[in-house]
């Protein structure tokens, strides 16, 4: 038995882990409070699906534009401070979007919220990895599962506010204040000191920290192809997530005529099932390997949502979004993990590229689905979900099979 197995985390490390969990929870909750309000905002602004899709794309556009600057801010101010500052400004942007009186203001507020969310995302993951190095074992997936809990909580808060007839302003103001306070309290318990790659860790990580020899040209070419496949896998996961965020509530309310409070259950089902998938995902990966888990999940997502679109009912659609969320639960973590271990790349380079490029899925999906929906129907536009599952089936060979 190694020293790593025997060593217990210090109290400061346990408090830091809880603090990072709070940051992930608040990050998941904030935006989820706005999503069920989208149909009402769209109706109040009086726009079509295409214009709505372009406006919603402002959120990922802000993230894409700002994403590469996050690393600079983290190195200068520290990951914990950037994560908390980003949380405060994300809440402000979401509140402004909820109160917007024009499509331009709505899109601009979403752009700001998306940019700040990108800073928070990079910073909270960076701080989570600092804590993980001090633990000497993997805990990063648990943070992403807690993000899913936050998203379910935020979506449920919004559904309750809608059911109770609470206006958007007071509802989103309450959400912003509550989660801002939570993030500020969490900051007090984050790890002190500057960002560093020399956090205490065990001997099992020694090989990961060793310098990687420069690859031969053939290996370099293979690395490029694998990295491209990993980007596509991660992007497929984001396409499914965006379908739930941007269109689930609208599809259930407008196309299937579900009540406003019930329509929010599509997104809640997706992120709730995604949380379950992330909780069991580590065990499944250890037993069957990343490749088999990704392919099985892709089939579940494609079959579940494909069946829901083929036979459109409210219960079937909610179950379809749940199947999609469960199926893609491990895709983004798997792609990030594999990218971070690619040979011939500087530490963190593969992870950064996948994290940044996969946001294009969030950027391109809303306007494309909106254009298809205006030309045909939103039901046809949501075929992006089963198609994403098929894309993963093609690219899953880039993931590792079961070891041993």
XYZ file of C-alpha atoms in Angstrom:
404
model
C 0.000 0.000 0.000
C 1.409 3.357 -1.005
C 1.825 6.448 1.090
C -0.871 8.157 -1.006
C -3.503 5.656 0.071
C -2.636 6.103 3.741
C -2.268 9.885 3.714
C -5.371 11.757 4.755
C -6.065 15.278 3.552
C -5.363 18.032 6.034
C -8.291 20.072 7.421
C -7.330 23.015 5.194
C -7.560 20.736 2.161
C -10.986 19.413 3.168
C -12.263 22.943 3.692
C -10.861 23.955 0.311
C -12.606 21.016 -1.347
C -15.911 22.095 0.177
C -15.273 25.676 -0.957
C -14.630 24.576 -4.549
C -17.782 22.458 -4.421
C -19.733 25.579 -3.434
C -18.248 27.472 -6.391
C -19.289 24.715 -8.809
C -22.755 24.628 -7.239
C -23.279 28.366 -7.607
C -21.976 28.291 -11.179
C -24.486 25.602 -12.109
C -27.358 27.327 -10.325
C -27.027 30.868 -11.650
C -27.627 30.324 -15.358
C -30.185 27.566 -14.706
C -32.392 30.168 -12.991
C -32.663 32.065 -16.272
C -33.272 29.188 -18.703
C -36.914 28.411 -17.825
C -37.641 32.120 -18.303
C -36.595 31.994 -21.970
C -40.083 31.364 -23.458
C -41.531 34.337 -21.566
C -38.611 36.565 -22.600
C -38.974 35.449 -26.228
C -42.702 36.173 -26.169
C -42.232 39.572 -24.507
C -39.626 40.595 -27.083
C -41.753 39.290 -29.955
C -39.029 37.570 -32.008
C -38.875 34.412 -34.122
C -36.831 31.283 -33.549
C -33.913 32.411 -35.729
C -33.525 35.774 -33.962
C -33.965 34.088 -30.615
C -31.301 31.511 -31.483
C -28.846 34.225 -32.505
C -29.464 36.133 -29.284
C -29.034 33.052 -27.103
C -25.759 32.337 -28.927
C -24.383 35.539 -27.379
C -23.726 33.638 -24.143
C -21.308 31.108 -25.674
C -19.934 33.860 -27.933
C -18.888 35.803 -24.848
C -17.291 32.661 -23.461
C -15.346 32.023 -26.669
C -14.092 35.603 -26.875
C -13.045 35.766 -23.232
C -11.945 32.177 -22.707
C -8.282 32.561 -23.635
C -7.880 35.528 -21.268
C -8.930 33.468 -18.258
C -5.489 31.948 -17.795
C -3.848 35.360 -17.630
C -6.295 36.508 -14.963
C -5.821 33.336 -12.940
C -2.047 33.730 -12.936
C -2.288 37.381 -11.943
C -5.085 37.367 -9.350
C -5.376 33.710 -8.317
C -7.941 31.125 -9.343
C -10.171 31.539 -6.279
C -10.536 35.322 -6.657
C -11.200 35.054 -10.394
C -13.816 32.353 -9.808
C -15.663 34.429 -7.226
C -15.377 37.680 -9.190
C -16.671 35.901 -12.280
C -19.602 34.535 -10.266
C -20.626 38.011 -9.106
C -20.503 39.451 -12.625
C -22.257 36.431 -14.134
C -25.157 36.985 -11.751
C -25.307 40.641 -12.759
C -25.354 39.748 -16.455
C -28.110 37.172 -15.968
C -30.217 39.689 -14.048
C -29.758 42.231 -16.861
C -30.768 39.623 -19.448
C -33.915 38.796 -17.508
C -34.914 42.469 -17.357
C -33.939 43.311 -20.962
C -36.479 45.346 -22.904
C -34.950 44.748 -26.326
C -33.227 41.934 -28.170
C -29.985 43.957 -28.347
C -29.880 44.422 -24.562
C -30.799 40.754 -24.041
C -27.967 39.590 -26.308
C -25.484 42.054 -24.803
C -26.284 40.931 -21.255
C -25.905 37.293 -22.260
C -22.557 38.102 -23.887
C -21.324 39.634 -20.634
C -22.662 36.716 -18.583
C -21.008 34.217 -20.947
C -17.636 35.957 -20.751
C -17.741 36.037 -16.959
C -18.921 32.435 -16.852
C -15.857 31.436 -18.906
C -13.585 33.085 -16.348
C -15.402 31.299 -13.525
C -15.278 27.961 -15.316
C -11.534 28.027 -15.947
C -10.735 29.417 -12.493
C -12.859 27.005 -10.484
C -11.452 24.040 -12.408
C -7.926 25.337 -11.850
C -8.543 25.662 -8.125
C -10.201 22.255 -8.053
C -7.087 20.743 -9.625
C -4.945 22.471 -6.967
C -7.025 20.769 -4.306
C -6.855 17.479 -6.187
C -3.056 17.570 -6.221
C -3.051 18.010 -2.461
C -5.423 15.064 -2.079
C -3.190 12.861 -4.229
C -6.179 11.266 -6.008
C -8.862 12.201 -8.487
C -11.759 14.271 -7.147
C -12.456 16.576 -10.097
C -15.438 14.542 -11.335
C -17.203 15.076 -8.022
C -17.056 18.833 -8.607
C -18.724 18.453 -12.006
C -21.425 16.282 -10.431
C -22.061 19.056 -7.912
C -22.355 21.504 -10.820
C -25.192 19.314 -12.097
C -26.853 19.466 -8.662
C -26.587 23.238 -8.849
C -28.165 23.265 -12.296
C -31.072 21.130 -11.093
C -31.475 23.413 -8.079
C -31.455 26.538 -10.229
C -33.933 25.105 -12.720
C -36.212 24.004 -9.888
C -36.006 27.460 -8.296
C -37.089 29.018 -11.579
C -39.919 26.527 -12.056
C -41.171 27.282 -8.543
C -40.954 31.035 -9.150
C -42.961 30.656 -12.369
C -45.574 28.496 -10.649
C -45.912 31.060 -7.841
C -46.181 33.956 -10.285
C -42.965 35.655 -9.131
C -41.781 38.234 -11.664
C -38.412 37.790 -13.386
C -36.782 40.770 -11.682
C -37.304 39.775 -8.034
C -36.635 36.113 -8.836
C -33.305 36.712 -10.598
C -32.238 39.354 -8.076
C -32.794 36.862 -5.259
C -30.804 34.220 -7.137
C -27.897 36.591 -7.841
C -27.663 37.782 -4.231
C -27.918 34.324 -2.632
C -25.255 32.758 -4.820
C -23.005 35.821 -4.636
C -23.010 35.538 -0.839
C -22.304 31.796 -1.049
C -19.349 32.372 -3.392
C -17.880 35.111 -1.191
C -18.084 32.860 1.874
C -16.415 30.042 -0.093
C -13.535 32.345 -1.028
C -12.523 32.505 2.632
C -11.842 28.756 2.690
C -10.072 28.358 -0.661
C -6.371 27.508 -0.758
C -4.110 30.472 0.011
C -1.080 31.542 -1.965
C -0.363 31.969 -5.666
C -1.097 29.464 -8.412
C 1.596 26.790 -8.597
C 2.240 23.407 -10.126
C 4.134 22.238 -7.051
C 1.231 21.431 -4.709
C 1.995 18.486 -2.413
C 1.091 15.215 -4.078
C 1.961 11.564 -3.963
C 4.465 9.419 -5.783
C 1.788 8.038 -8.093
C 1.806 11.332 -9.980
C 5.539 11.372 -10.546
C 5.261 9.886 -13.988
C 2.679 12.511 -14.998
C 5.055 15.289 -13.932
C 8.036 13.899 -15.809
C 9.038 15.783 -18.971
C 7.660 14.316 -22.169
C 10.193 13.687 -24.958
C 9.640 15.497 -28.241
C 7.538 13.262 -30.505
C 8.487 12.002 -33.941
C 6.578 13.559 -36.880
C 4.313 10.497 -37.227
C 3.448 10.615 -33.544
C 2.858 14.349 -33.794
C 0.410 13.799 -36.667
C -1.430 11.106 -34.735
C -1.643 13.414 -31.719
C -3.262 16.063 -33.922
C -5.883 13.624 -35.199
C -6.637 12.354 -31.702
C -6.930 15.905 -30.392
C -9.373 16.749 -33.186
C -11.477 13.690 -32.332
C -11.487 14.656 -28.661
C -12.680 18.152 -29.563
C -15.550 16.620 -31.565
C -16.491 14.343 -28.651
C -16.523 17.254 -26.214
C -18.437 19.396 -28.715
C -21.042 16.658 -29.122
C -21.539 16.741 -25.373
C -21.997 20.513 -25.427
C -24.485 20.277 -28.310
C -26.713 18.042 -26.221
C -26.334 20.261 -23.155
C -27.229 23.329 -25.220
C -30.310 21.612 -26.616
C -31.516 21.233 -23.053
C -30.523 24.752 -22.010
C -31.764 26.704 -25.010
C -34.631 24.686 -26.460
C -36.087 22.115 -24.034
C -38.398 24.554 -22.250
C -39.415 26.223 -25.510
C -40.116 22.903 -27.267
C -42.226 21.580 -24.408
C -44.208 24.799 -23.984
C -44.703 25.877 -27.610
C -44.635 22.643 -29.632
C -46.131 20.256 -27.058
C -48.238 22.859 -25.184
C -47.000 21.912 -21.724
C -47.713 24.276 -18.829
C -44.923 26.748 -18.104
C -43.880 25.117 -14.833
C -43.959 21.617 -16.384
C -42.008 22.787 -19.426
C -39.020 23.513 -17.187
C -38.821 19.815 -16.308
C -37.134 18.987 -19.629
C -33.947 20.828 -18.702
C -34.139 19.678 -15.090
C -34.434 16.065 -16.295
C -31.401 16.461 -18.544
C -29.081 17.882 -15.896
C -30.475 15.589 -13.210
C -29.731 12.507 -15.296
C -26.354 13.995 -16.180
C -25.574 14.208 -12.470
C -26.442 10.522 -12.015
C -24.253 9.651 -14.987
C -21.309 11.533 -13.478
C -21.767 9.893 -10.088
C -21.603 6.367 -11.561
C -19.314 7.314 -14.438
C -16.002 6.794 -12.637
C -16.930 3.231 -11.659
C -18.141 2.422 -15.173
C -14.974 3.809 -16.723
C -12.778 1.825 -14.328
C -14.635 -1.350 -15.237
C -15.283 -0.949 -18.963
C -12.963 1.850 -20.160
C -13.647 5.338 -21.530
C -14.312 4.106 -25.059
C -17.045 1.607 -24.169
C -18.733 4.010 -21.751
C -18.768 6.809 -24.341
C -20.203 4.569 -27.054
C -22.872 3.148 -24.749
C -23.808 6.633 -23.597
C -23.976 7.879 -27.175
C -26.395 5.079 -28.063
C -28.566 5.891 -25.033
C -28.678 9.582 -25.961
C -29.387 8.949 -29.645
C -32.026 6.296 -29.033
C -33.703 8.106 -26.145
C -34.031 11.497 -27.795
C -34.620 9.995 -31.237
C -37.565 8.019 -29.879
C -38.928 11.090 -28.094
C -38.820 13.102 -31.313
C -40.351 10.277 -33.349
C -43.322 9.994 -30.964
C -43.690 13.473 -29.412
C -45.399 13.490 -26.026
C -44.633 15.543 -22.922
C -43.639 12.576 -20.701
C -41.694 10.945 -23.525
C -39.823 14.158 -24.284
C -38.871 14.671 -20.646
C -37.572 11.089 -20.575
C -35.779 11.715 -23.874
C -33.914 14.692 -22.448
C -33.095 12.604 -19.371
C -31.645 9.852 -21.570
C -29.605 12.442 -23.468
C -28.217 13.922 -20.248
C -27.287 10.514 -18.861
C -25.713 9.444 -22.141
C -23.379 12.438 -22.484
C -22.527 12.730 -18.775
C -18.933 11.512 -19.103
C -18.080 12.896 -22.556
C -16.596 16.277 -21.632
C -14.601 14.982 -18.614
C -13.348 12.056 -20.715
C -12.227 14.292 -23.580
C -10.504 16.711 -21.183
C -8.739 13.912 -19.340
C -7.496 12.262 -22.535
C -6.387 15.606 -24.002
C -4.434 16.446 -20.863
C -2.395 13.251 -21.245
C -1.617 13.473 -24.958
C 2.110 13.038 -25.678
C 4.105 15.845 -27.235
C 2.064 18.698 -25.753
C 3.013 21.060 -22.964
C 1.209 20.402 -19.671
C -2.307 21.772 -19.843
C -2.181 22.593 -23.570
C -4.473 19.791 -24.684
C -6.940 20.515 -21.899
C -6.997 24.222 -22.758
C -7.597 23.597 -26.467
C -10.444 21.154 -25.878
C -12.042 23.428 -23.269
C -11.925 26.438 -25.576
C -12.878 24.784 -28.864
C -15.797 22.825 -27.422
C -17.466 26.150 -26.643
C -18.010 26.491 -30.369
C -20.745 23.918 -29.918
C -22.570 26.295 -27.597
C -21.892 29.160 -30.016
C -23.061 27.481 -33.231
C -25.878 25.301 -31.947
C -28.546 27.923 -31.038
C -28.581 29.806 -34.371
C -28.390 26.590 -36.413
C -31.240 24.971 -34.503
C -33.191 28.232 -34.714
C -32.776 28.491 -38.474
C -33.817 24.867 -38.949
C -36.787 25.396 -36.634
C -37.998 28.433 -38.592
C -37.577 26.602 -41.899
C -39.236 23.386 -40.690
C -40.017 22.913 -36.991
C -38.230 22.872 -33.654
C -38.842 19.147 -33.555
C -36.630 18.772 -36.621
C -34.066 21.175 -35.190
C -33.697 19.014 -32.083
C -32.438 16.157 -34.250
C -29.067 17.686 -33.338
C -29.219 15.535 -30.178
C -29.340 12.065 -31.802
C -26.908 13.286 -34.474
C -24.455 14.273 -31.723
C -24.746 10.753 -30.353
C -23.878 9.327 -33.760
C -20.850 11.650 -33.960
C -19.543 10.239 -30.679
C -19.915 6.706 -31.995
C -17.648 7.625 -34.906
C -15.010 9.429 -32.817
C -14.970 7.283 -29.671
C -11.973 5.323 -30.926
C -9.823 8.242 -29.747
C -10.689 7.340 -26.160
C -8.845 4.662 -24.240
C -10.270 1.137 -24.006
C -10.399 -0.795 -20.775
C -6.969 -1.198 -19.212
C -5.613 -4.575 -18.278
